């Protein structure tokens, strides 16, 4: 469970499970490797490489890796 403050000022939290803040993101190749078996058991799906959060207000995307406390990438809408 974690929380952070978006640059727009909104408090973000993953307290609720499920929630609308965390995005589960895999590349197509990663997903292909995961699906390359007879059957997929949900508990066997590996954690994504990045922990991705989206602010519901301003739609900024924060990308974290497992080693750093601060986001390694931040994206925001141009318009
Ligand atoms: Zn925001």
Short mmCIF file of N, CA, C and O and ligand atoms in Angstrom, two decimals:
data_model
loop_
_atom_site.label_atom_id
_atom_site.label_comp_id
_atom_site.label_asym_id
_atom_site.label_seq_id
_atom_site.Cartn_x
_atom_site.Cartn_y
_atom_site.Cartn_z
N UNK A 1 0.85 -1.18 0.00
CA UNK A 1 0.00 0.00 0.00
C UNK A 1 0.89 1.24 0.00
O UNK A 1 1.83 1.32 0.76
N UNK A 2 0.56 2.16 -0.88
CA UNK A 2 1.39 3.36 -0.99
C UNK A 2 0.51 4.54 -1.34
O UNK A 2 -0.65 4.39 -1.73
N UNK A 3 1.09 5.72 -1.19
CA UNK A 3 0.39 6.92 -1.58
C UNK A 3 1.40 7.93 -2.07
O UNK A 3 2.59 7.86 -1.75
N UNK A 4 0.93 8.88 -2.84
CA UNK A 4 1.78 9.95 -3.35
C UNK A 4 0.90 11.13 -3.72
O UNK A 4 -0.32 11.01 -3.81
N UNK A 5 1.54 12.29 -3.90
CA UNK A 5 0.81 13.48 -4.33
C UNK A 5 1.21 13.78 -5.76
O UNK A 5 2.40 13.97 -6.06
N UNK A 6 0.22 13.83 -6.64
CA UNK A 6 0.46 14.16 -8.05
C UNK A 6 0.91 15.62 -8.16
O UNK A 6 0.60 16.45 -7.29
N UNK A 7 1.59 15.94 -9.24
CA UNK A 7 2.03 17.32 -9.47
C UNK A 7 0.85 18.28 -9.60
O UNK A 7 0.99 19.47 -9.39
N UNK A 8 -0.35 17.76 -9.90
CA UNK A 8 -1.55 18.61 -9.98
C UNK A 8 -2.13 18.85 -8.58
O UNK A 8 -3.07 19.63 -8.44
N UNK A 9 -1.62 18.15 -7.58
CA UNK A 9 -2.08 18.33 -6.21
C UNK A 9 -2.97 17.22 -5.69
O UNK A 9 -3.27 17.16 -4.50
N UNK A 10 -3.42 16.33 -6.56
CA UNK A 10 -4.32 15.25 -6.13
C UNK A 10 -3.54 14.17 -5.39
O UNK A 10 -2.45 13.77 -5.80
N UNK A 11 -4.12 13.70 -4.29
CA UNK A 11 -3.54 12.59 -3.54
C UNK A 11 -3.88 11.28 -4.24
O UNK A 11 -5.05 11.01 -4.52
N UNK A 12 -2.88 10.48 -4.50
CA UNK A 12 -3.09 9.19 -5.14
C UNK A 12 -2.74 8.09 -4.15
O UNK A 12 -1.77 8.20 -3.40
N UNK A 13 -3.53 7.03 -4.16
CA UNK A 13 -3.29 5.92 -3.24
C UNK A 13 -3.73 4.62 -3.90
O UNK A 13 -4.66 4.60 -4.71
N UNK A 14 -3.03 3.55 -3.55
CA UNK A 14 -3.46 2.23 -4.02
C UNK A 14 -4.09 1.45 -2.87
O UNK A 14 -4.06 0.23 -2.85
N UNK A 15 -4.65 2.20 -1.91
CA UNK A 15 -5.27 1.59 -0.74
C UNK A 15 -6.40 0.63 -1.14
O UNK A 15 -6.50 -0.47 -0.61
N UNK A 16 -7.25 1.09 -2.08
CA UNK A 16 -8.35 0.23 -2.51
C UNK A 16 -7.84 -0.81 -3.51
O UNK A 16 -7.02 -0.51 -4.37
N UNK A 17 -8.34 -2.01 -3.40
CA UNK A 17 -7.97 -3.06 -4.34
C UNK A 17 -9.24 -3.76 -4.80
O UNK A 17 -9.92 -4.36 -3.98
N UNK A 18 -9.61 -3.63 -6.06
CA UNK A 18 -8.89 -2.92 -7.12
C UNK A 18 -9.09 -1.41 -7.02
O UNK A 18 -9.94 -0.93 -6.27
N UNK A 19 -8.28 -0.68 -7.79
CA UNK A 19 -8.38 0.79 -7.80
C UNK A 19 -8.22 1.29 -9.24
O UNK A 19 -7.91 0.52 -10.15
N UNK A 20 -8.44 2.58 -9.43
CA UNK A 20 -8.33 3.18 -10.76
C UNK A 20 -7.01 3.92 -10.95
O UNK A 20 -6.84 4.63 -11.94
N UNK A 21 -6.08 3.76 -10.02
CA UNK A 21 -4.81 4.49 -10.09
C UNK A 21 -3.70 3.63 -10.70
O UNK A 21 -2.95 4.08 -11.56
N UNK A 22 -3.59 2.39 -10.27
CA UNK A 22 -2.52 1.53 -10.75
C UNK A 22 -2.89 0.90 -12.10
O UNK A 22 -4.00 0.40 -12.27
N UNK A 23 -1.94 0.95 -13.03
CA UNK A 23 -2.11 0.31 -14.32
C UNK A 23 -1.20 -0.90 -14.37
O UNK A 23 -0.05 -0.82 -13.93
N UNK A 24 -1.69 -2.00 -14.89
CA UNK A 24 -0.88 -3.20 -15.03
C UNK A 24 -0.40 -3.23 -16.48
O UNK A 24 -1.20 -3.42 -17.40
N UNK A 25 0.90 -3.01 -16.67
CA UNK A 25 1.44 -2.80 -18.01
C UNK A 25 2.53 -3.82 -18.32
O UNK A 25 3.50 -3.96 -17.56
N UNK A 26 2.35 -4.50 -19.43
CA UNK A 26 3.37 -5.41 -19.96
C UNK A 26 3.63 -5.03 -21.41
O UNK A 26 2.70 -4.59 -22.11
N UNK A 27 4.84 -5.22 -21.88
CA UNK A 27 5.06 -5.08 -23.32
C UNK A 27 4.41 -6.28 -24.00
O UNK A 27 4.11 -7.30 -23.36
N UNK A 28 4.20 -6.15 -25.28
CA UNK A 28 3.60 -7.25 -26.03
C UNK A 28 4.48 -8.50 -25.96
O UNK A 28 3.98 -9.62 -25.80
N UNK A 29 5.80 -8.32 -26.01
CA UNK A 29 6.72 -9.47 -25.92
C UNK A 29 6.64 -10.12 -24.54
O UNK A 29 6.64 -11.34 -24.43
N UNK A 30 6.59 -9.30 -23.49
CA UNK A 30 6.49 -9.87 -22.14
C UNK A 30 5.19 -10.67 -22.01
O UNK A 30 5.18 -11.77 -21.46
N UNK A 31 4.10 -10.10 -22.51
CA UNK A 31 2.80 -10.78 -22.41
C UNK A 31 2.80 -12.07 -23.23
O UNK A 31 2.23 -13.07 -22.83
N UNK A 32 3.47 -12.04 -24.37
CA UNK A 32 3.57 -13.23 -25.21
C UNK A 32 4.29 -14.35 -24.46
O UNK A 32 3.88 -15.50 -24.50
N UNK A 33 5.37 -14.00 -23.76
CA UNK A 33 6.11 -15.01 -22.97
C UNK A 33 5.23 -15.57 -21.85
O UNK A 33 5.25 -16.75 -21.56
N UNK A 34 4.47 -14.69 -21.22
CA UNK A 34 3.59 -15.13 -20.12
C UNK A 34 2.53 -16.09 -20.66
O UNK A 34 2.21 -17.10 -20.05
N UNK A 35 2.00 -15.77 -21.83
CA UNK A 35 0.91 -16.58 -22.40
C UNK A 35 1.41 -17.82 -23.13
O UNK A 35 0.60 -18.63 -23.58
N UNK A 36 2.71 -17.95 -23.26
CA UNK A 36 3.28 -19.06 -24.01
C UNK A 36 3.34 -20.32 -23.16
O UNK A 36 4.39 -20.86 -22.87
N UNK A 37 2.16 -20.76 -22.73
CA UNK A 37 2.09 -22.01 -21.97
C UNK A 37 0.69 -22.58 -22.14
O UNK A 37 -0.18 -21.95 -22.75
N UNK A 38 0.47 -23.74 -21.62
CA UNK A 38 -0.81 -24.42 -21.80
C UNK A 38 -1.97 -23.63 -21.20
O UNK A 38 -3.00 -23.45 -21.82
N UNK A 39 -1.79 -23.18 -19.99
CA UNK A 39 -2.84 -22.40 -19.34
C UNK A 39 -2.21 -21.35 -18.43
O UNK A 39 -1.09 -21.52 -17.95
N UNK A 40 -2.94 -20.28 -18.20
CA UNK A 40 -2.44 -19.20 -17.36
C UNK A 40 -3.20 -19.21 -16.05
O UNK A 40 -4.42 -19.09 -16.03
N UNK A 41 -2.46 -19.38 -14.99
CA UNK A 41 -3.06 -19.27 -13.66
C UNK A 41 -2.76 -17.87 -13.16
O UNK A 41 -1.60 -17.44 -13.18
N UNK A 42 -3.77 -17.14 -12.71
CA UNK A 42 -3.54 -15.74 -12.31
C UNK A 42 -2.41 -15.57 -11.30
O UNK A 42 -1.66 -14.61 -11.36
N UNK A 43 -2.26 -16.50 -10.37
CA UNK A 43 -1.22 -16.37 -9.35
C UNK A 43 0.18 -16.65 -9.92
O UNK A 43 1.17 -16.39 -9.26
N UNK A 44 0.26 -17.17 -11.14
CA UNK A 44 1.57 -17.42 -11.76
C UNK A 44 2.02 -16.28 -12.67
O UNK A 44 3.12 -16.33 -13.20
N UNK A 45 1.17 -15.28 -12.87
CA UNK A 45 1.55 -14.16 -13.73
C UNK A 45 2.57 -13.30 -12.97
O UNK A 45 2.29 -12.84 -11.86
N UNK A 46 3.75 -13.10 -13.56
CA UNK A 46 4.76 -12.31 -12.84
C UNK A 46 4.37 -10.84 -12.73
O UNK A 46 3.59 -10.34 -13.55
N UNK A 47 4.91 -10.17 -11.73
CA UNK A 47 4.67 -8.73 -11.59
C UNK A 47 5.23 -8.02 -12.82
O UNK A 47 6.24 -8.43 -13.37
N UNK A 48 4.57 -6.95 -13.26
CA UNK A 48 5.12 -6.19 -14.39
C UNK A 48 6.48 -5.59 -14.04
O UNK A 48 6.80 -5.40 -12.86
N UNK A 49 7.25 -5.30 -15.07
CA UNK A 49 8.58 -4.72 -14.88
C UNK A 49 8.48 -3.36 -14.18
O UNK A 49 9.30 -3.02 -13.34
N UNK A 50 7.46 -2.59 -14.53
CA UNK A 50 7.28 -1.26 -13.95
C UNK A 50 5.98 -1.19 -13.17
O UNK A 50 5.00 -1.83 -13.53
N UNK A 51 6.00 -0.37 -12.13
CA UNK A 51 4.79 -0.04 -11.39
C UNK A 51 4.30 1.29 -11.95
O UNK A 51 5.01 2.29 -11.87
N UNK A 52 3.10 1.30 -12.54
CA UNK A 52 2.61 2.46 -13.26
C UNK A 52 1.35 2.99 -12.59
O UNK A 52 0.41 2.24 -12.37
N UNK A 53 1.37 4.29 -12.30
CA UNK A 53 0.21 4.95 -11.68
C UNK A 53 -0.29 6.03 -12.61
O UNK A 53 0.51 6.73 -13.25
N UNK A 54 -1.60 6.21 -12.67
CA UNK A 54 -2.19 7.28 -13.46
C UNK A 54 -3.07 8.14 -12.57
O UNK A 54 -3.92 7.63 -11.84
N UNK A 55 -2.87 9.45 -12.66
CA UNK A 55 -3.71 10.38 -11.90
C UNK A 55 -5.06 10.48 -12.61
O UNK A 55 -5.13 10.81 -13.79
N UNK A 56 -6.16 10.21 -11.89
CA UNK A 56 -7.48 10.28 -12.52
C UNK A 56 -7.87 11.70 -12.92
O UNK A 56 -8.70 11.88 -13.80
N UNK A 57 -7.29 12.71 -12.29
CA UNK A 57 -7.66 14.10 -12.59
C UNK A 57 -6.92 14.63 -13.82
O UNK A 57 -7.55 15.03 -14.78
N UNK A 58 -5.60 14.62 -13.80
CA UNK A 58 -4.83 15.26 -14.88
C UNK A 58 -4.28 14.24 -15.88
O UNK A 58 -3.70 14.62 -16.88
N UNK A 59 -4.45 12.95 -15.61
CA UNK A 59 -4.02 11.85 -16.47
C UNK A 59 -2.52 11.69 -16.57
O UNK A 59 -2.02 10.99 -17.45
N UNK A 60 -1.75 12.36 -15.68
CA UNK A 60 -0.31 12.12 -15.67
C UNK A 60 -0.05 10.65 -15.38
O UNK A 60 -0.79 10.00 -14.63
N UNK A 61 1.04 10.16 -15.96
CA UNK A 61 1.46 8.78 -15.74
C UNK A 61 2.80 8.80 -15.02
O UNK A 61 3.74 9.46 -15.46
N UNK A 62 2.89 8.08 -13.93
CA UNK A 62 4.12 7.94 -13.16
C UNK A 62 4.61 6.51 -13.29
O UNK A 62 3.86 5.57 -13.03
N UNK A 63 5.85 6.35 -13.68
CA UNK A 63 6.42 5.02 -13.89
C UNK A 63 7.53 4.80 -12.87
O UNK A 63 8.49 5.58 -12.79
N UNK A 64 7.38 3.77 -12.08
CA UNK A 64 8.36 3.40 -11.05
C UNK A 64 8.99 2.06 -11.42
O UNK A 64 8.33 1.20 -11.98
N UNK A 65 10.27 1.91 -11.07
CA UNK A 65 10.83 0.57 -11.13
C UNK A 65 10.95 0.06 -9.69
O UNK A 65 10.57 0.75 -8.75
N UNK A 66 11.44 -1.11 -9.54
CA UNK A 66 11.45 -1.73 -8.20
C UNK A 66 12.60 -1.22 -7.34
O UNK A 66 12.60 -1.42 -6.14
N UNK A 67 13.58 -0.55 -7.95
CA UNK A 67 14.77 -0.15 -7.20
C UNK A 67 14.70 1.27 -6.65
O UNK A 67 15.40 1.60 -5.69
N UNK A 68 13.89 2.13 -7.27
CA UNK A 68 13.89 3.54 -6.89
C UNK A 68 12.57 3.95 -6.25
O UNK A 68 11.50 3.51 -6.65
N UNK A 69 12.69 4.82 -5.26
CA UNK A 69 11.51 5.34 -4.59
C UNK A 69 10.81 6.39 -5.45
O UNK A 69 9.60 6.53 -5.42
N UNK A 70 11.60 7.14 -6.22
CA UNK A 70 11.04 8.18 -7.08
C UNK A 70 10.75 7.63 -8.47
O UNK A 70 11.41 6.69 -8.92
N UNK A 71 9.77 8.22 -9.17
CA UNK A 71 9.45 7.71 -10.51
C UNK A 71 10.64 7.85 -11.46
O UNK A 71 11.37 8.83 -11.39
N UNK A 72 10.81 6.86 -12.33
CA UNK A 72 11.89 6.91 -13.32
C UNK A 72 11.43 7.61 -14.60
O UNK A 72 12.25 8.03 -15.40
N UNK A 73 10.09 7.71 -14.79
CA UNK A 73 9.53 8.44 -15.93
C UNK A 73 8.21 9.06 -15.49
O UNK A 73 7.46 8.46 -14.72
N UNK A 74 7.93 10.28 -15.98
CA UNK A 74 6.65 10.94 -15.75
C UNK A 74 6.17 11.45 -17.09
O UNK A 74 6.91 12.11 -17.82
N UNK A 75 4.91 11.14 -17.44
CA UNK A 75 4.31 11.60 -18.69
C UNK A 75 3.09 12.44 -18.36
O UNK A 75 2.36 12.15 -17.43
N UNK A 76 2.89 13.49 -19.18
CA UNK A 76 1.66 14.26 -19.02
C UNK A 76 1.13 14.61 -20.40
O UNK A 76 1.88 14.63 -21.38
N UNK A 77 -0.16 14.87 -20.45
CA UNK A 77 -0.79 15.21 -21.72
C UNK A 77 -0.23 16.52 -22.24
O UNK A 77 0.01 17.47 -21.48
N UNK A 78 0.00 16.60 -23.54
CA UNK A 78 0.49 17.84 -24.13
C UNK A 78 -0.64 18.85 -24.28
O UNK A 78 -0.42 20.05 -24.16
N UNK A 79 -1.84 18.38 -24.55
CA UNK A 79 -2.98 19.29 -24.71
C UNK A 79 -4.12 18.84 -23.82
O UNK A 79 -4.32 17.71 -23.55
ZN1 LIG B 1 -2.74 14.77 -11.35
#
